[in-house]
Amino acid sequence: MSSHESHVLLERQLLLQLGDRLKRLRKTQRLGTVELAARAGMTRNTLRAVESGDPAPSIGTYLRVMSILGVGGDLALLAGDVLQPAPAGSAAARSRHPAPVVHVRVRADPTRHQLQDLQSLALHEEAVRLAKADPAQVQQAKDTLQRWLATGDVRSAALWREWEDILKAGAWRKVLARTRRAQQLRQASPLVTILPPETRQAILQQVSELKKGIAFGDELGDAPEEQP
């Protein structure tokens, strides 16, 4: 898959990795969540969302945390002119030397159930989008849940009862969080049953690609054309 194509799981994995990195940096610098949130001018809940790789906070919110932790320059590099092609007619543009090529490969660690969690999260994000766009779909999930409850499976009954409240209230953030309880809820979820087969298959395909690793960069390593 081209790095320019939409890739839901890749976008989520990058945010998850960024959040994890910022959390590690905060702990390395011995900053508590209260102190860092105060210095960044945000609530602890917003900081937790950033450190969990939540896409809801704005890029400015992420940048404030990055700046305080001393890694704002990483984003400044992307926003600046360093990565832009050399101006036409300049010495750099006429150079016969190949431009440096940087390859970055992104992948999830399958040994820590990271990929499974990411797949579950992506499926639920798509299901929530569908439920918000077409609330009638929620009734399908409710009907499925009632059939499951009728089986009398005591092992999952507590989670399914919690799902009754979630579906009734539309408390989607509760199942999209990066908490242990949210993971348990996703594992016992009736919501993903509303997903069309093609949507589910697309996410599974992205999981397969992310497992192998997705590369960013000039795959062909093309050098500038030589001037006559």
CSV table of C-alpha atoms in Angstrom, one decimal:
chain,number,residue,atom,x,y,z
A,1,MET,CA,0.0,0.0,0.0
A,2,SER,CA,1.3,3.5,-0.9
A,3,SER,CA,2.0,5.7,2.1
A,4,HIS,CA,-0.2,8.3,0.5
A,5,GLU,CA,-3.3,6.1,0.7
A,6,SER,CA,-5.7,6.3,3.6
A,7,HIS,CA,-4.8,3.7,6.3
A,8,VAL,CA,-7.0,3.9,9.4
A,9,LEU,CA,-4.8,1.5,11.5
A,10,LEU,CA,-1.6,3.2,10.5
A,11,GLU,CA,-3.0,6.6,11.6
A,12,ARG,CA,-4.1,5.1,14.9
A,13,GLN,CA,-0.8,3.3,15.4
A,14,LEU,CA,1.2,6.5,14.9
A,15,LEU,CA,-0.9,8.4,17.4
A,16,LEU,CA,-0.6,5.5,19.9
A,17,GLN,CA,3.2,5.5,19.5
A,18,LEU,CA,3.3,9.3,19.9
A,19,GLY,CA,1.2,9.2,23.0
A,20,ASP,CA,3.4,6.4,24.5
A,21,ARG,CA,6.5,8.4,23.7
A,22,LEU,CA,5.2,11.5,25.4
A,23,LYS,CA,4.2,9.5,28.4
A,24,ARG,CA,7.7,8.0,28.7
A,25,LEU,CA,9.3,11.4,28.3
A,26,ARG,CA,7.1,12.8,31.1
A,27,LYS,CA,8.1,10.0,33.4
A,28,THR,CA,11.8,10.3,32.4
A,29,GLN,CA,11.7,14.0,33.3
A,30,ARG,CA,9.9,13.1,36.6
A,31,LEU,CA,6.9,15.2,35.8
A,32,GLY,CA,3.5,14.3,37.2
A,33,THR,CA,0.3,14.5,35.2
A,34,VAL,CA,-0.9,17.4,37.4
A,35,GLU,CA,2.3,19.5,36.9
A,36,LEU,CA,2.5,18.9,33.2
A,37,ALA,CA,-1.2,19.5,32.6
A,38,ALA,CA,-0.9,22.8,34.5
A,39,ARG,CA,2.1,23.9,32.6
A,40,ALA,CA,0.4,23.0,29.3
A,41,GLY,CA,-2.8,24.8,30.3
A,42,MET,CA,-5.0,21.8,30.0
A,43,THR,CA,-6.9,19.4,32.3
A,44,ARG,CA,-5.5,16.1,33.4
A,45,ASN,CA,-8.2,14.3,31.3
A,46,THR,CA,-7.0,16.1,28.2
A,47,LEU,CA,-3.4,15.1,29.0
A,48,ARG,CA,-4.4,11.5,29.5
A,49,ALA,CA,-6.1,11.6,26.1
A,50,VAL,CA,-2.9,12.9,24.5
A,51,GLU,CA,-0.8,10.2,26.2
A,52,SER,CA,-3.3,7.6,25.1
A,53,GLY,CA,-3.0,8.7,21.4
A,54,ASP,CA,-6.6,9.9,21.3
A,55,PRO,CA,-7.3,11.6,18.0
A,56,ALA,CA,-9.8,13.9,19.7
A,57,PRO,CA,-7.3,16.5,21.0
A,58,SER,CA,-6.2,19.1,18.5
A,59,ILE,CA,-2.8,19.2,17.0
A,60,GLY,CA,-2.1,22.3,19.0
A,61,THR,CA,-2.8,20.4,22.2
A,62,TYR,CA,-0.3,17.7,21.2
A,63,LEU,CA,2.2,20.5,20.3
A,64,ARG,CA,1.9,22.2,23.7
A,65,VAL,CA,2.8,18.9,25.4
A,66,MET,CA,5.6,18.2,23.0
A,67,SER,CA,7.1,21.7,23.5
A,68,ILE,CA,7.1,21.4,27.3
A,69,LEU,CA,8.8,18.0,27.0
A,70,GLY,CA,11.4,19.4,24.6
A,71,VAL,CA,10.4,17.6,21.4
A,72,GLY,CA,8.4,20.3,19.7
A,73,GLY,CA,11.3,20.6,17.2
A,74,ASP,CA,10.2,17.2,15.8
A,75,LEU,CA,7.0,18.8,14.5
A,76,ALA,CA,8.8,22.0,13.6
A,77,LEU,CA,11.0,20.0,11.2
A,78,LEU,CA,8.0,18.7,9.4
A,79,ALA,CA,6.3,22.1,9.2
A,80,GLY,CA,9.5,23.9,8.1
A,81,ASP,CA,11.3,24.2,4.8
A,82,VAL,CA,13.9,21.6,5.5
A,83,LEU,CA,11.9,18.8,3.9
A,84,GLN,CA,10.9,20.8,0.8
A,85,PRO,CA,12.5,20.3,-2.6
A,86,ALA,CA,15.3,22.6,-3.5
A,87,PRO,CA,14.2,25.7,-5.5
A,88,ALA,CA,14.5,25.3,-9.2
A,89,GLY,CA,17.7,26.7,-10.6
A,90,SER,CA,19.5,26.5,-7.3
A,91,ALA,CA,22.9,24.8,-6.8
A,92,ALA,CA,21.1,22.1,-4.7
A,93,ALA,CA,18.6,21.4,-7.5
A,94,ARG,CA,21.5,21.2,-10.1
A,95,SER,CA,23.5,18.8,-7.9
A,96,ARG,CA,24.4,15.5,-9.4
A,97,HIS,CA,24.5,13.9,-6.0
A,98,PRO,CA,21.5,11.8,-5.0
A,99,ALA,CA,19.3,13.4,-2.3
A,100,PRO,CA,19.4,11.6,1.0
A,101,VAL,CA,16.6,9.2,1.5
A,102,VAL,CA,15.1,8.4,4.9
A,103,HIS,CA,13.0,5.3,5.3
A,104,VAL,CA,10.7,4.8,8.3
A,105,ARG,CA,8.9,1.6,8.9
A,106,VAL,CA,5.9,1.5,11.2
A,107,ARG,CA,4.6,-1.7,12.7
A,108,ALA,CA,2.7,-2.9,15.7
A,109,ASP,CA,4.3,-5.4,18.1
A,110,PRO,CA,2.3,-8.7,17.7
A,111,THR,CA,4.1,-10.3,20.7
A,112,ARG,CA,2.4,-7.9,23.2
A,113,HIS,CA,-1.2,-8.2,21.8
A,114,GLN,CA,-0.7,-4.7,20.5
A,115,LEU,CA,-2.0,-5.5,17.1
A,116,GLN,CA,-5.0,-7.3,18.4
A,117,ASP,CA,-5.9,-4.4,20.5
A,118,LEU,CA,-5.4,-2.0,17.6
A,119,GLN,CA,-7.6,-4.1,15.4
A,120,SER,CA,-10.4,-4.1,18.0
A,121,LEU,CA,-10.1,-0.4,18.5
A,122,ALA,CA,-10.3,0.3,14.8
A,123,LEU,CA,-13.3,-1.9,14.4
A,124,HIS,CA,-15.1,-0.1,17.2
A,125,GLU,CA,-14.2,3.3,15.9
A,126,GLU,CA,-15.8,2.4,12.6
A,127,ALA,CA,-18.8,0.9,14.3
A,128,VAL,CA,-19.2,4.1,16.4
A,129,ARG,CA,-19.0,6.2,13.3
A,130,LEU,CA,-21.7,4.1,11.7
A,131,ALA,CA,-23.9,4.3,14.8
A,132,LYS,CA,-23.7,8.0,15.0
A,133,ALA,CA,-24.5,8.4,11.3
A,134,ASP,CA,-27.4,6.0,11.4
A,135,PRO,CA,-28.7,5.5,15.0
A,136,ALA,CA,-31.1,2.8,13.7
A,137,GLN,CA,-28.0,0.6,13.5
A,138,VAL,CA,-27.8,0.6,17.3
A,139,GLN,CA,-31.1,-1.3,17.5
A,140,GLN,CA,-29.4,-4.1,15.6
A,141,ALA,CA,-26.6,-4.3,18.2
A,142,LYS,CA,-29.2,-4.2,21.0
A,143,ASP,CA,-31.1,-7.1,19.4
A,144,THR,CA,-27.8,-9.1,19.1
A,145,LEU,CA,-27.0,-8.3,22.7
A,146,GLN,CA,-30.4,-9.6,23.9
A,147,ARG,CA,-29.8,-12.9,22.1
A,148,TRP,CA,-26.5,-13.2,23.8
A,149,LEU,CA,-28.0,-12.5,27.2
A,150,ALA,CA,-30.6,-15.2,26.6
A,151,THR,CA,-27.9,-17.8,26.3
A,152,GLY,CA,-27.2,-17.5,30.0
A,153,ASP,CA,-23.4,-17.2,29.6
A,154,VAL,CA,-22.5,-16.1,33.1
A,155,ARG,CA,-18.8,-15.4,32.2
A,156,SER,CA,-19.8,-12.5,29.9
A,157,ALA,CA,-23.0,-11.5,31.6
A,158,ALA,CA,-21.5,-8.6,33.5
A,159,LEU,CA,-19.9,-7.1,30.4
A,160,TRP,CA,-23.1,-7.6,28.4
A,161,ARG,CA,-25.1,-5.8,31.1
A,162,GLU,CA,-22.7,-2.9,30.9
A,163,TRP,CA,-23.1,-2.9,27.2
A,164,GLU,CA,-26.9,-2.5,27.7
A,165,ASP,CA,-26.2,0.9,29.4
A,166,ILE,CA,-23.6,1.9,26.8
A,167,LEU,CA,-25.9,1.2,23.9
A,168,LYS,CA,-28.8,3.0,25.6
A,169,ALA,CA,-26.8,6.1,26.5
A,170,GLY,CA,-24.5,6.1,23.4
A,171,ALA,CA,-21.5,6.2,25.8
A,172,TRP,CA,-19.0,5.4,23.1
A,173,ARG,CA,-15.9,7.0,24.8
A,174,LYS,CA,-16.2,4.3,27.4
A,175,VAL,CA,-15.4,1.6,24.8
A,176,LEU,CA,-12.9,3.6,22.8
A,177,ALA,CA,-10.6,4.2,25.8
A,178,ARG,CA,-7.2,2.6,26.3
A,179,THR,CA,-8.1,1.1,29.6
A,180,ARG,CA,-8.2,-2.5,30.7
A,181,ARG,CA,-11.9,-2.3,31.2
A,182,ALA,CA,-12.4,-0.8,27.7
A,183,GLN,CA,-10.4,-3.7,26.2
A,184,GLN,CA,-12.6,-6.2,28.1
A,185,LEU,CA,-15.8,-4.5,26.8
A,186,ARG,CA,-14.5,-4.6,23.2
A,187,GLN,CA,-13.8,-8.3,23.5
A,188,ALA,CA,-17.5,-8.8,24.5
A,189,SER,CA,-18.9,-6.3,22.0
A,190,PRO,CA,-22.2,-6.6,20.1
A,191,LEU,CA,-21.5,-3.2,18.4
A,192,VAL,CA,-19.1,-4.6,15.7
A,193,THR,CA,-21.9,-6.8,14.4
A,194,ILE,CA,-23.3,-3.8,12.6
A,195,LEU,CA,-20.2,-3.4,10.5
A,196,PRO,CA,-20.6,-4.2,6.8
A,197,PRO,CA,-18.4,-7.2,5.7
A,198,GLU,CA,-16.4,-5.0,3.3
A,199,THR,CA,-15.5,-2.6,6.2
A,200,ARG,CA,-14.4,-5.4,8.4
A,201,GLN,CA,-12.4,-7.0,5.6
A,202,ALA,CA,-10.6,-3.6,4.9
A,203,ILE,CA,-9.5,-3.3,8.5
A,204,LEU,CA,-8.3,-6.9,8.6
A,205,GLN,CA,-6.3,-6.2,5.4
A,206,GLN,CA,-4.7,-3.2,7.1
A,207,VAL,CA,-3.9,-5.3,10.1
A,208,SER,CA,-2.0,-7.7,7.8
A,209,GLU,CA,-0.1,-4.9,6.3
A,210,LEU,CA,0.8,-3.3,9.6
A,211,LYS,CA,2.0,-6.6,10.9
A,212,LYS,CA,4.5,-6.8,8.1
A,213,GLY,CA,5.4,-3.1,8.5
A,214,ILE,CA,4.5,-0.1,6.4
A,215,ALA,CA,7.4,2.0,5.0
A,216,PHE,CA,7.5,5.7,4.5
A,217,GLY,CA,10.0,7.4,2.2
A,218,ASP,CA,11.1,7.4,-1.4
A,219,GLU,CA,10.8,3.7,-2.1
A,220,LEU,CA,12.6,4.1,-5.5
A,221,GLY,CA,15.4,6.2,-4.1
A,222,ASP,CA,15.3,8.4,-7.2
A,223,ALA,CA,18.2,10.8,-7.6
A,224,PRO,CA,17.8,14.2,-9.3
A,225,GLU,CA,18.1,14.1,-13.0
A,226,GLU,CA,21.5,15.1,-14.3
A,227,GLN,CA,21.8,18.4,-16.1
A,228,PRO,CA,23.1,18.4,-19.6
